[in-house]
Coordinates of C-alpha atoms and ligand atoms in Angstrom, one line a residue:
M1 CA -7.9 38.5 -16.0
A2 CA -10.4 35.6 -15.0
K3 CA -8.9 32.1 -16.2
I4 CA -11.6 29.3 -17.3
P5 CA -9.7 26.1 -17.2
I6 CA -11.2 23.9 -20.0
S7 CA -10.9 20.0 -20.5
I8 CA -8.2 19.5 -23.3
K9 CA -9.7 16.1 -23.9
D10 CA -13.5 17.3 -24.6
G11 CA -13.5 21.2 -24.4
T12 CA -15.9 21.0 -21.7
V13 CA -15.4 23.6 -18.8
I14 CA -14.6 22.7 -15.9
D15 CA -15.5 24.2 -12.3
E16 CA -12.9 23.9 -10.2
S17 CA -13.7 26.6 -8.3
Q18 CA -15.3 24.4 -5.8
E19 CA -13.0 22.2 -4.1
L20 CA -13.6 18.6 -4.5
I21 CA -12.0 15.9 -2.2
V22 CA -12.7 12.6 -3.0
G23 CA -13.0 9.4 -0.3
I24 CA -11.4 6.2 -1.2
D25 CA -11.9 3.1 0.5
L26 CA -8.8 1.0 -0.3
G27 CA -9.4 -2.6 0.7
T28 CA -7.7 -5.6 1.0
T29 CA -10.3 -7.3 -1.5
N30 CA -11.6 -4.1 -3.1
S31 CA -11.0 -0.6 -3.5
L32 CA -13.5 2.1 -4.7
V33 CA -13.9 5.6 -4.6
A34 CA -16.9 8.4 -3.6
Y35 CA -17.3 11.8 -3.8
A36 CA -20.2 13.8 -2.5
I37 CA -22.8 16.0 -4.7
D38 CA -24.8 18.6 -2.8
N39 CA -23.9 16.9 0.6
V40 CA -24.6 13.3 -0.9
P41 CA -22.3 10.8 -1.1
K42 CA -22.1 8.2 -4.3
V43 CA -19.8 6.1 -5.9
I44 CA -18.3 6.2 -8.9
K45 CA -19.4 3.3 -11.2
H46 CA -19.2 3.1 -15.0
H47 CA -22.5 2.2 -16.8
G48 CA -24.0 -0.3 -15.0
E49 CA -20.5 -1.5 -13.6
S50 CA -19.6 -2.5 -10.1
A51 CA -18.2 0.2 -7.8
L52 CA -15.3 -2.4 -7.1
V53 CA -12.3 -2.5 -8.3
P54 CA -10.8 -5.8 -7.3
S55 CA -7.2 -4.9 -5.4
I56 CA -5.2 -6.8 -7.7
I57 CA -2.4 -5.6 -9.9
H58 CA -0.9 -7.6 -12.8
F59 CA 2.4 -6.9 -14.5
D60 CA 2.8 -8.0 -18.0
E61 CA 5.9 -9.1 -19.4
S62 CA 7.0 -5.9 -20.3
N63 CA 6.1 -4.3 -17.1
N64 CA 2.9 -2.5 -17.9
I65 CA 0.4 -2.7 -15.0
I66 CA -2.9 -4.0 -14.8
V67 CA -5.2 -3.4 -12.1
G68 CA -9.0 -4.2 -11.1
E69 CA -10.9 -6.9 -12.7
S70 CA -8.5 -7.4 -15.7
A71 CA -6.0 -8.0 -13.3
K72 CA -7.7 -10.7 -11.5
E73 CA -8.1 -12.8 -14.7
K74 CA -4.6 -13.1 -14.4
L75 CA -4.3 -14.6 -11.1
I76 CA -4.4 -18.2 -11.9
S77 CA -2.4 -17.8 -15.0
F78 CA 0.2 -15.7 -14.2
P79 CA 0.3 -16.4 -10.2
E80 CA 3.7 -14.6 -9.3
R81 CA 2.8 -11.2 -11.5
T82 CA -0.1 -11.0 -10.3
I83 CA -0.5 -9.4 -6.8
Y84 CA -3.4 -9.6 -4.4
S85 CA -3.6 -8.2 -0.9
A86 CA -1.0 -5.8 -0.8
K87 CA -2.4 -3.9 1.8
R88 CA -1.8 -7.0 4.0
L89 CA 2.1 -5.7 3.4
M90 CA 1.6 -1.9 4.1
G91 CA 4.2 -0.8 7.0
K92 CA 5.5 -4.4 7.3
S93 CA 9.0 -5.8 7.6
Y94 CA 10.2 -9.3 6.3
N95 CA 10.0 -10.6 9.9
D96 CA 6.1 -9.4 10.3
L97 CA 5.2 -11.6 7.4
E98 CA 6.5 -14.6 8.7
S99 CA 3.1 -16.4 8.8
F100 CA 1.7 -14.9 5.5
K101 CA 4.7 -15.7 3.4
S102 CA 3.5 -19.3 2.7
Q103 CA 0.1 -18.2 1.4
M104 CA 1.6 -15.8 -1.1
A105 CA 1.6 -17.1 -4.5
Y106 CA 4.0 -14.1 -5.2
R107 CA 7.6 -13.4 -4.6
I108 CA 8.9 -11.6 -1.8
I109 CA 12.4 -10.5 -0.9
E110 CA 14.3 -12.0 1.3
T111 CA 16.6 -8.8 2.4
N112 CA 17.3 -7.1 6.1
E113 CA 14.8 -8.5 8.5
E114 CA 13.6 -5.3 9.7
E115 CA 13.4 -3.8 6.4
L116 CA 10.3 -3.1 5.0
V117 CA 8.9 -5.8 2.4
K118 CA 9.5 -5.9 -1.1
V119 CA 7.8 -7.6 -3.8
A120 CA 9.3 -9.5 -6.9
V121 CA 7.9 -8.8 -9.7
G122 CA 10.1 -10.5 -13.3
N123 CA 13.4 -8.7 -12.3
K124 CA 11.9 -5.7 -10.5
Y125 CA 11.0 -4.9 -7.0
Y126 CA 8.0 -3.3 -5.6
T127 CA 7.4 -1.9 -2.4
P128 CA 3.6 -2.2 -0.8
I129 CA 3.8 1.7 -1.1
E130 CA 4.0 1.2 -4.9
L131 CA 1.4 -1.7 -5.1
S132 CA -1.4 0.4 -3.4
S133 CA -0.4 3.5 -5.6
E134 CA -1.0 1.5 -8.6
I135 CA -4.9 1.0 -7.2
L136 CA -5.1 4.0 -6.2
K137 CA -3.9 5.6 -9.4
A138 CA -6.4 3.5 -11.0
L139 CA -9.1 4.8 -8.9
K140 CA -8.6 8.4 -9.4
A141 CA -8.2 8.3 -13.2
R142 CA -11.7 6.5 -12.7
V143 CA -13.1 9.5 -10.6
E144 CA -11.1 11.7 -13.0
K145 CA -13.0 10.1 -15.9
E146 CA -16.4 10.3 -15.0
L147 CA -16.4 13.5 -13.6
K148 CA -14.4 15.4 -16.5
R149 CA -11.6 17.1 -14.1
S150 CA -8.7 16.9 -12.3
V151 CA -8.7 15.0 -8.6
S152 CA -6.0 15.5 -6.5
K153 CA -7.3 15.6 -2.8
A154 CA -8.9 12.4 -1.0
V155 CA -9.4 10.9 2.4
I156 CA -8.4 7.1 2.4
T157 CA -9.5 4.7 4.9
V158 CA -7.8 2.6 6.9
P159 CA -8.8 -0.5 9.6
A160 CA -8.9 1.3 13.0
Y161 CA -6.5 -1.3 14.4
F162 CA -3.5 0.3 11.5
N163 CA -0.8 1.5 13.5
D164 CA 1.8 4.6 12.5
A165 CA 3.8 3.0 10.2
Q166 CA 0.8 1.8 8.3
R167 CA -1.0 4.8 8.3
Q168 CA 2.1 6.6 6.8
A169 CA 2.3 3.9 4.3
T170 CA -1.0 4.4 3.4
R171 CA -0.3 8.1 3.4
D172 CA 2.7 8.0 1.1
A173 CA 0.8 5.5 -1.4
G174 CA -1.8 8.4 -1.6
R175 CA 1.3 10.9 -2.8
L176 CA 3.3 8.7 -5.2
A177 CA -0.5 8.3 -6.8
G178 CA -1.0 12.3 -7.1
L179 CA -2.9 12.5 -4.3
E180 CA -2.7 14.9 -1.1
V181 CA -4.3 12.8 1.5
M182 CA -5.9 14.8 2.9
R183 CA -7.2 12.7 6.2
I184 CA -6.7 9.1 7.2
V185 CA -10.2 8.0 8.7
N186 CA -10.6 4.9 10.3
E187 CA -12.9 2.7 8.0
P188 CA -15.3 2.1 11.3
T189 CA -15.8 5.8 11.6
A190 CA -16.3 6.0 8.0
A191 CA -19.2 3.5 7.8
S192 CA -21.0 5.5 10.7
L193 CA -20.6 8.6 9.0
A194 CA -22.0 7.0 5.8
Y195 CA -25.0 6.5 8.1
G196 CA -25.0 10.1 9.3
L197 CA -24.3 8.6 12.8
G198 CA -21.9 11.0 15.1
T199 CA -22.9 14.4 13.7
D200 CA -25.0 14.7 16.3
S201 CA -24.2 17.5 19.0
E202 CA -27.0 16.3 21.4
T203 CA -26.5 12.4 22.1
E204 CA -23.9 10.5 22.7
K205 CA -24.2 6.8 21.1
T206 CA -21.9 3.8 21.5
I207 CA -22.1 1.9 18.2
A208 CA -20.6 -1.5 16.9
V209 CA -18.9 -2.1 13.5
Y210 CA -18.8 -5.2 12.3
D211 CA -16.8 -5.9 9.0
L212 CA -16.5 -8.8 7.5
G213 CA -14.8 -8.7 4.1
G214 CA -12.7 -11.1 1.8
G215 CA -10.2 -11.3 3.8
T216 CA -10.0 -10.2 7.1
F217 CA -12.4 -9.8 10.0
D218 CA -12.7 -6.4 12.0
I219 CA -15.1 -5.8 15.1
S220 CA -14.9 -2.4 16.4
I221 CA -16.8 -0.2 19.2
L222 CA -16.8 3.3 19.2
T223 CA -19.0 6.3 20.9
L224 CA -19.5 9.1 19.0
Q225 CA -21.0 12.6 19.9
D226 CA -20.3 16.0 18.0
G227 CA -18.5 14.9 15.5
I228 CA -15.4 12.9 18.1
F229 CA -15.1 9.6 17.3
E230 CA -13.6 7.5 20.0
V231 CA -12.4 3.9 19.3
L232 CA -13.0 2.1 22.2
S233 CA -12.1 -1.1 21.1
T234 CA -11.3 -3.6 18.5
N235 CA -10.9 -7.1 17.5
G236 CA -11.1 -9.6 15.0
D237 CA -9.1 -12.1 12.2
T238 CA -6.6 -10.8 9.9
F239 CA -7.5 -14.1 8.2
L240 CA -11.2 -14.9 7.9
G241 CA -13.3 -13.5 5.4
G242 CA -15.5 -13.9 2.3
D243 CA -12.8 -16.2 0.7
D244 CA -12.5 -18.8 3.3
F245 CA -16.2 -19.3 2.8
D246 CA -15.3 -20.1 -0.8
A247 CA -12.4 -22.3 0.5
T248 CA -15.1 -24.4 2.9
I249 CA -17.4 -25.0 -0.4
V250 CA -14.9 -26.2 -2.8
E251 CA -13.4 -28.6 -0.2
H252 CA -16.6 -29.5 0.2
W253 CA -17.4 -30.1 -3.7
M254 CA -13.5 -31.8 -3.8
S255 CA -14.5 -34.4 -1.2
E256 CA -18.2 -34.9 -2.5
Y257 CA -16.9 -35.4 -6.2
T258 CA -13.9 -37.1 -5.8
G259 CA -14.3 -39.4 -8.3
S260 CA -15.8 -37.2 -11.0
L261 CA -13.4 -34.3 -10.6
N262 CA -10.0 -34.2 -11.5
I263 CA -8.8 -31.8 -8.3
N264 CA -5.1 -32.0 -9.5
D265 CA -5.8 -30.0 -12.6
K266 CA -5.5 -26.7 -11.7
S267 CA -7.8 -25.0 -14.1
I268 CA -10.6 -27.3 -12.5
L269 CA -9.7 -25.9 -8.8
Q270 CA -10.0 -22.2 -10.4
E271 CA -12.8 -23.1 -11.9
L272 CA -14.7 -24.7 -8.6
R273 CA -13.0 -21.4 -6.5
I274 CA -15.2 -19.5 -9.1
K275 CA -18.5 -21.7 -8.8
A276 CA -17.7 -21.5 -4.9
E277 CA -18.2 -18.0 -4.6
E278 CA -21.0 -17.7 -7.3
A279 CA -22.8 -20.4 -5.2
K280 CA -22.6 -18.6 -2.0
K281 CA -23.9 -15.4 -3.5
H282 CA -26.7 -16.8 -5.0
L283 CA -27.5 -18.8 -1.8
G284 CA -28.3 -15.3 -0.1
T285 CA -31.5 -15.3 -2.0
N286 CA -32.3 -18.7 -2.8
D287 CA -32.5 -22.2 -1.2
S288 CA -30.3 -24.3 -3.8
F289 CA -27.8 -23.7 -5.9
K290 CA -27.0 -26.1 -9.1
S291 CA -24.0 -25.8 -11.8
S292 CA -21.7 -27.7 -13.8
I293 CA -17.9 -28.0 -14.5
S294 CA -16.5 -29.5 -17.2
N295 CA -20.4 -32.0 -17.6
I296 CA -20.2 -32.5 -14.0
S297 CA -23.0 -31.4 -12.3
I298 CA -22.5 -29.8 -8.5
E299 CA -24.8 -28.7 -6.1
L300 CA -25.1 -27.2 -3.1
D301 CA -28.1 -26.4 -1.0
K302 CA -28.4 -23.5 2.0
S303 CA -28.4 -25.5 4.8
T304 CA -25.1 -27.5 3.6
F305 CA -23.7 -24.0 3.1
E306 CA -24.6 -22.9 6.2
S307 CA -23.6 -25.7 7.9
L308 CA -19.7 -25.4 6.3
I309 CA -19.4 -21.5 7.4
D310 CA -20.8 -22.0 10.9
P311 CA -17.8 -22.5 12.7
L312 CA -16.4 -19.7 10.9
V313 CA -19.2 -17.1 11.5
K314 CA -18.9 -18.5 15.3
K315 CA -15.4 -17.5 15.5
T316 CA -16.6 -13.6 14.7
L317 CA -19.0 -13.6 17.2
S318 CA -16.5 -14.5 19.9
A319 CA -14.0 -11.9 18.5
C320 CA -17.4 -9.5 18.9
E321 CA -17.8 -10.6 22.5
S322 CA -14.0 -9.7 23.5
A323 CA -14.4 -6.4 21.6
L324 CA -17.1 -5.9 23.9
K325 CA -15.5 -7.1 27.3
D326 CA -12.1 -4.8 26.2
A327 CA -14.6 -2.1 25.7
Q328 CA -16.2 -3.2 29.3
L329 CA -19.7 -2.7 27.9
S330 CA -22.3 -5.3 27.7
K331 CA -24.3 -6.0 24.4
E332 CA -27.4 -3.9 25.6
A333 CA -24.9 -0.5 25.7
I334 CA -24.5 -1.0 22.1
D335 CA -27.2 1.7 20.4
E336 CA -26.4 0.5 16.7
V337 CA -25.0 -2.4 14.7
I338 CA -23.4 -1.5 11.6
M339 CA -23.2 -4.2 8.8
V340 CA -20.0 -3.9 7.1
G341 CA -18.1 -5.7 3.8
G342 CA -19.5 -7.8 1.1
S343 CA -19.7 -11.3 3.3
T344 CA -22.0 -9.6 5.6
R345 CA -24.9 -10.1 2.7
V346 CA -24.5 -13.9 3.8
P347 CA -28.0 -14.4 5.7
L348 CA -27.0 -16.5 8.4
V349 CA -24.0 -13.8 9.1
K350 CA -26.8 -10.8 9.8
E351 CA -28.8 -13.4 12.0
S352 CA -25.8 -14.7 13.7
V353 CA -24.7 -10.6 14.5
S354 CA -28.1 -9.6 15.2
N355 CA -28.7 -13.0 17.8
L356 CA -25.5 -11.7 19.7
F357 CA -26.2 -8.0 20.0
G358 CA -30.2 -8.7 20.6
Q359 CA -30.8 -6.2 18.2
E360 CA -31.6 -5.7 14.1
V361 CA -28.6 -4.7 12.4
N362 CA -28.2 -2.1 10.5
D363 CA -27.5 -2.4 6.9
K364 CA -29.5 -0.1 4.8
I365 CA -26.3 0.9 2.7
N366 CA -24.3 -1.3 0.8
P367 CA -22.3 -3.0 2.7
D368 CA -19.7 -2.8 0.2
E369 CA -20.0 0.6 -0.4
V370 CA -20.5 2.1 2.9
V371 CA -16.9 2.8 3.7
A372 CA -16.1 4.9 0.6
L373 CA -19.2 6.8 1.0
G374 CA -19.1 7.5 4.5
A375 CA -14.9 9.0 3.3
A376 CA -16.9 10.4 0.7
V377 CA -19.1 12.6 3.9
Q378 CA -15.6 13.3 5.7
A379 CA -14.5 14.4 2.5
D380 CA -17.3 17.1 2.3
I381 CA -16.7 17.9 5.7
L382 CA -13.3 18.8 5.1
A383 CA -13.9 20.6 1.7
G384 CA -16.3 23.1 4.0
N385 CA -19.3 21.3 2.4
Q386 CA -21.0 20.7 5.3
K387 CA -21.3 23.5 7.9
G388 CA -20.4 23.6 11.7
I389 CA -19.2 19.7 11.2
L390 CA -15.7 18.7 12.9
L391 CA -14.3 15.9 12.5
L392 CA -12.0 14.3 15.3
D393 CA -9.9 11.4 14.8
I394 CA -7.9 9.7 17.4
T395 CA -4.4 8.2 18.1
P396 CA -4.0 4.1 17.1
L397 CA -0.9 4.1 20.1
S398 CA -0.1 6.0 22.7
L399 CA 2.8 8.3 22.5
G400 CA 5.7 8.8 25.2
I401 CA 9.0 9.0 26.1
E402 CA 11.8 6.6 27.6
T403 CA 12.5 7.4 31.5
M404 CA 14.6 6.1 33.8
G405 CA 15.4 2.4 33.6
G406 CA 14.2 2.1 30.0
L407 CA 10.4 2.3 30.9
M408 CA 7.8 3.7 28.5
D409 CA 6.3 7.4 30.1
V410 CA 2.9 7.8 27.8
I411 CA 1.9 11.8 27.4
I412 CA -0.8 10.9 24.7
P413 CA -2.7 7.8 25.7
R414 CA -3.5 5.8 22.6
N415 CA -7.5 6.6 21.5
S416 CA -6.5 10.5 22.5
K417 CA -8.6 13.1 20.2
V418 CA -6.2 14.7 17.4
P419 CA -5.2 17.6 17.3
N420 CA -4.2 17.2 20.9
K421 CA -1.3 18.7 23.1
A422 CA -0.6 17.5 26.6
S423 CA 2.9 17.9 28.5
R424 CA 4.6 16.4 31.8
Q425 CA 7.7 17.7 33.9
Y426 CA 11.0 15.5 34.3
T427 CA 14.1 16.3 36.0
T428 CA 17.6 15.4 36.2
S429 CA 19.0 12.6 38.0
V430 CA 22.5 13.4 37.9
D431 CA 24.1 16.6 40.1
G432 CA 25.3 19.3 37.4
Q433 CA 24.2 17.0 34.5
A434 CA 23.8 19.9 31.6
N435 CA 22.0 17.6 29.0
L436 CA 19.2 15.4 29.0
K437 CA 18.4 12.8 26.1
I438 CA 14.2 13.1 25.2
T439 CA 13.7 9.5 23.3
V440 CA 10.2 9.7 21.6
F441 CA 8.4 6.2 21.6
Q442 CA 5.0 4.8 20.0
G443 CA 3.6 2.0 21.6
E444 CA 1.3 0.5 24.2
R445 CA 4.3 -1.6 25.9
D446 CA 5.9 -1.0 29.2
L447 CA 9.2 -1.3 28.2
V448 CA 10.2 1.0 25.1
E449 CA 12.4 -1.8 24.0
H450 CA 9.4 -3.1 22.9
N451 CA 7.5 0.1 21.5
R452 CA 8.4 1.6 18.2
K453 CA 11.1 4.3 18.2
L454 CA 10.2 7.8 16.3
G455 CA 13.0 9.4 17.3
E456 CA 15.1 11.5 19.8
F457 CA 17.2 14.8 20.9
I458 CA 18.9 16.1 23.5
L459 CA 18.1 19.2 25.4
K460 CA 21.4 20.9 26.0
G461 CA 22.7 23.6 28.1
I462 CA 21.1 23.0 31.1
P463 CA 22.7 25.3 33.7
P464 CA 24.4 23.4 36.5
M465 CA 22.1 22.5 39.4
P466 CA 21.5 19.4 42.0
A467 CA 19.9 16.8 40.6
G468 CA 16.2 17.2 41.0
L469 CA 16.4 20.4 41.0
P470 CA 15.8 21.7 36.9
K471 CA 12.1 21.5 36.0
V472 CA 11.9 20.2 32.3
D473 CA 8.8 20.8 30.9
V474 CA 8.3 17.7 27.7
S475 CA 5.1 18.8 25.5
F476 CA 3.7 16.5 22.5
M477 CA 1.8 18.6 19.9
L478 CA 0.0 16.0 17.4
D479 CA -1.7 18.2 14.9
A480 CA -4.3 17.1 12.7
D481 CA -2.7 15.4 10.3
G482 CA -0.5 13.0 12.9
V483 CA 2.3 15.1 12.7
L484 CA 3.8 15.1 16.1
V485 CA 6.1 17.9 17.8
V486 CA 8.3 17.0 20.8
N487 CA 9.2 20.3 22.6
A488 CA 11.7 20.4 26.0
K489 CA 12.0 23.1 27.7
E490 CA 13.9 23.6 31.3
L491 CA 11.7 25.9 32.6
R492 CA 13.9 27.3 35.4
S493 CA 16.9 29.0 32.3
E494 CA 14.2 28.6 29.5
T495 CA 16.4 26.4 27.6
E496 CA 14.9 25.2 24.7
T497 CA 14.3 22.3 21.9
S498 CA 12.5 20.7 20.1
L499 CA 11.7 18.3 17.2
Q500 CA 9.2 17.4 14.5
I501 CA 8.7 13.7 14.5
K502 CA 8.4 11.8 11.3
S503 CA 7.1 8.4 11.3
Q504 CA 10.6 6.4 10.8
Y505 CA 8.7 4.4 8.2
G506 CA 7.7 7.7 6.3
I507 CA 9.6 8.6 3.0
S508 CA 11.4 11.4 3.0
E509 CA 10.5 14.3 0.5
E510 CA 13.8 13.4 -1.2
E511 CA 12.9 9.7 -1.9
M512 CA 9.7 10.6 -2.9
A513 CA 11.1 12.5 -5.5
K514 CA 13.3 10.1 -6.1
M515 CA 10.6 7.1 -6.6
L516 CA 8.4 9.4 -8.7
L517 CA 10.9 9.4 -11.3
D518 CA 11.6 6.1 -10.9
S519 CA 11.0 3.3 -8.5
I520 CA 14.1 3.0 -5.9
S521 CA 13.4 -0.3 -5.8
N522 CA 14.3 -0.8 -9.5
A523 CA 16.6 1.6 -9.9
E524 CA 19.7 -0.8 -9.5
S525 CA 18.0 -3.0 -12.2
D526 CA 17.6 -0.1 -14.2
M527 CA 21.0 0.9 -13.7
K528 CA 22.9 -2.0 -14.9
S529 CA 20.7 -2.3 -18.0
R530 CA 21.4 1.2 -18.6
A531 CA 25.2 0.5 -18.4
L532 CA 24.6 -3.0 -20.6
L533 CA 22.9 -0.3 -23.6
E534 CA 25.5 2.2 -23.4
A535 CA 28.6 -0.4 -23.8
R536 CA 26.4 -1.7 -27.0
N537 CA 26.0 1.5 -28.3
E538 CA 30.1 1.6 -27.7
G539 CA 30.6 -1.6 -29.4
N540 CA 28.3 -0.2 -32.6
S541 CA 30.3 2.7 -33.5
M542 CA 33.5 0.5 -32.8
L543 CA 31.9 -1.7 -35.4
K544 CA 31.5 1.2 -37.6
S545 CA 34.7 2.6 -37.5
L546 CA 36.4 -1.1 -38.0
E547 CA 34.5 -1.1 -40.9
K548 CA 35.2 2.4 -42.5
F549 CA 39.2 1.6 -41.1
L550 CA 39.0 -1.4 -43.8
R551 CA 37.3 0.5 -46.5
D552 CA 39.9 3.8 -46.2
N553 CA 42.7 1.4 -45.8
Q554 CA 42.4 -1.3 -48.2
S555 CA 45.6 0.0 -49.9
W556 CA 48.4 -0.3 -47.4
L557 CA 46.9 -3.1 -45.0
T558 CA 48.6 -6.4 -45.0
E559 CA 46.4 -9.5 -45.5
E560 CA 46.9 -10.2 -42.1
Q561 CA 46.0 -7.0 -40.6
K562 CA 42.9 -7.2 -42.8
S563 CA 41.8 -10.5 -41.3
M564 CA 42.3 -9.8 -37.7
I565 CA 40.6 -6.8 -38.1
Q566 CA 37.8 -8.4 -39.5
D567 CA 38.0 -11.1 -36.6
H568 CA 37.5 -8.7 -34.1
H569 CA 34.7 -7.0 -36.0
T570 CA 33.4 -10.7 -35.8
N571 CA 34.1 -11.2 -32.2
L572 CA 32.6 -8.0 -31.2
K573 CA 29.5 -8.2 -33.2
D574 CA 28.4 -11.5 -31.6
L575 CA 29.3 -9.8 -28.3
L576 CA 27.0 -6.9 -28.5
S577 CA 24.0 -9.7 -29.2
A578 CA 24.8 -11.0 -25.9
S579 CA 24.4 -9.0 -22.5
D580 CA 27.9 -9.6 -20.7
K581 CA 28.6 -5.6 -20.4
D582 CA 32.2 -6.2 -19.3
A583 CA 32.7 -8.5 -22.0
I584 CA 31.7 -5.9 -24.0
L585 CA 34.2 -3.2 -22.7
T586 CA 37.4 -5.6 -22.8
K587 CA 36.7 -6.2 -26.4
I588 CA 36.6 -2.7 -27.4
E589 CA 39.3 -1.7 -25.2
D590 CA 41.6 -5.1 -26.7
I591 CA 40.5 -3.7 -30.3
N592 CA 41.8 -0.4 -29.5
K593 CA 44.9 -1.6 -28.4
Y594 CA 45.6 -3.3 -31.8
T595 CA 44.2 -0.7 -33.9
E596 CA 46.3 2.2 -31.9
P597 CA 49.3 1.5 -34.5
L598 CA 47.7 0.9 -37.4
A599 CA 45.6 4.3 -36.8
N600 CA 48.9 5.9 -36.2
E601 CA 50.4 5.0 -39.4
A602 CA 47.2 5.7 -41.6
F603 CA 47.5 9.0 -40.0
T604 CA 51.0 9.5 -40.7
R605 CA 50.2 8.3 -44.2
I606 CA 47.4 10.8 -44.6
V607 CA 49.9 13.4 -44.0
K608 CA 53.0 12.7 -45.9
K609 CA 50.2 12.3 -48.7
E610 CA 48.5 15.7 -48.2
L611 CA 52.6 17.2 -47.7
A612 CA 53.4 15.8 -51.3
K613 CA 50.8 17.2 -52.8
Ligands
ADP701 P1 -12.9 -5.9 1.4 O1 -12.9 -5.3 2.5 O2 -11.7 -7.0 2.0 O3 -11.4 -5.6 0.6 P2 -15.4 -6.5 0.5 O4 -15.8 -6.0 1.5 O5 -15.2 -6.1 -0.8 O6 -14.0 -6.4 0.4 O7 -15.8 -7.9 0.2 C1 -15.4 -8.9 -0.5 C2 -16.1 -10.4 -0.3 O8 -17.4 -10.2 0.1 C3 -15.5 -11.4 -1.2 O9 -15.4 -12.4 -0.5 C4 -17.0 -11.2 -1.7 O10 -17.3 -13.2 -2.2 C5 -17.6 -11.2 -0.6 N1 -18.9 -11.5 -1.4 C6 -19.6 -10.1 -2.1 N2 -21.2 -10.0 -2.7 C7 -21.2 -11.1 -1.9 C8 -22.9 -11.7 -1.6 N3 -24.0 -11.4 -2.0 N4 -23.2 -12.8 -0.8 C9 -22.2 -13.2 -0.2 N5 -20.7 -12.5 0.0 C10 -20.6 -11.8 -0.8
MG702 MG1 -13.5 -3.5 3.7

C-alpha cells in the first residue's frame, strides 16, 4: 500500500520522495538557509523580508527564546539576556576567551578553565552548542514553513580555520536542532561553489575568497579542480568587520557633536550606532548622508567615511598579502577573487581589493547570501541531484601519533582530502616489549603536548622479539564525515587493535539524549526547583490534614493543643510562600513529631467508639 504524506497543518500533499537537504550559513552576525530546486540554489525569505536572520538569541523573563530580528531589538534593553556572536564561543574553553570576555555584555561562567564555556542567562546556563542550535531551529522552522514540508538534513558552513572541536560543536548544534548534518563545508568552498567554480574537471583554478562580515575578516586561497577544493592558506582577523566601520562613525560623530549630543545617554549611543550602520549603507550609493538624532542634525560624507575606515581596510589587505605568501603564490597566480560578506558592499573595500589583486573582483552574487547558496549547491550534490559531481573536503589540522620523546608524527597532514587513508610503520624500543601504546593527536605543533589529544589505545600481545624487530603498521582512516579510525597491527604476528575516535569535545549519544530532554546545564537548577516544588506539595497536604484533624477532634483536644496545632499551621503556611526547601521539610518533621501522639490518641478513641457500638 502506498503511503501519501499530507501536511497536518494545511492538508497539502507533501512530495518527500525527492530528498531535500538544505544549506545553512551559520554566521557570526547573520545566518540564513537556502535550498536548490532544479539545481538552482535559492535563499529562503518571507515576502520581501531579508533572507538574513540576525544570529542573536534573546531569553525573556520566563526563559522563552526569541531568535533573529526581534531578538536584535532587545540587545540594548536586555544586554545580559540577549546573546550575540555565539559562534565565537563554539568549541572554546574559558581560557580561550581571555581576550574576548571583556567585550561581552552577557555572562560567561567561570568554571574549570579547560572546560567548554557556558553562557549564563538568569539562573540558567547554556552551552554555545545549545545557543547555536536555537538559531538552527529558527532556520529549520523558516524553511519548513516556506516549503510546507519537514526538513531534517542540512549542510552547514564553517570558517576554513575552524578546528575539529569547533566543527564537531557545529555538528552537535545541528543534531540538537533536529538536523542531520550531512556535511560541514568551509565557507570559502561554499562561496566558490555558488559561483559554479571547482566542479569543472578540465582546469585547475586558484581563487581568493575575501570575506568581510560583521565582526570577522577571513581571506582564503584555494585551488579547485574536479570537485576537489584545497585550502592553500587562510588568514584574517577574528575581530575586524563591518561593526568596526560603524564604531568609527560613532566615534567621529561623538567628537563632532560633543557639545550637542549627550553621549552618556545609553539610548543616544544606541541610536548613533543604528544611524552609523544606516549611513555606511547609504554611502555605498550616495555621496552624503544626512539625518538627525533627538533634533540634532548629523551628517557624514563619503570621503570622510572612507578616511575613517581606510586603516581598517588596509589591515585586511596586509592579511591578503600574508595569505598569498603562505600559499607561496604571487597575485598573478590568482584566477578569480570572490567577494563574500555584507561589508564587501562598501565601494572602498571593493576598489582596494581589486587594486591589490590587479583584477576586477567577482561580486555578482549577493555577498551576504553567497555562502548559504553554495551550501545549498553542496546539499544538492549530496542529495544526488547533480550527477557526476563528487565533492571532497579537506582536513583542517594534521593527524598523527606520539613517538619517542613526545614528538608528533604526522600521518595525515593538514589540508589532505577527506575521505583519506594513510599508514606508517613503527617498531618497539625495548627487547621483549609486549605492548605498544598508540596516542592520537591533532595539530600542527612538533611536540604533542601542544596539540590536542584525541584518544589512545594499547596494542597488546606483541610476541617477544628483540627491540626494533616487530613491525607495527599504524593506519589512519578518515571517512567523509570526519570520523577517524586508527588501526595498529603487528605484521609478523597479525596482532591487531583499533580505535574509533570521536572528538574529545564531541557529545556522546547519551549526553545528547539528556540535552534533548532538557539541557545538561540546567539540570542542577531544574533539580533544585523540582525539590522545592515537591516540598511545597508535601507542605500543602500537611496543612490540609492539620485542618481536618482540628475539625474532627474538636471535642477532646485541649485548648493548648488546639492552639499549638494552629501555630504549626500558620508557621508552615508562611514557610510555603518562601523558597527554603529545607525549612519546609524540617517544619513538616516537627509537626509530625508533635501530632503523632495526638493522632494515636484520636485513633484509639475511634476504635473505642467503634467497639462501644
Ligand atoms: P557574518 O558573516 O559575520 O554573519 P554578514 O556577511 O551578514 O556577516 O555581514 C554583516 C555586516 O555587513 C554588517 O556589519 C552589516 O552592517 C554589513 N552590511 C550589510 N549590508 C551592507 C551594505 N550595503 N553596505 C555596507 N555594509 C553592509
Ligand atoms: Mg559570513
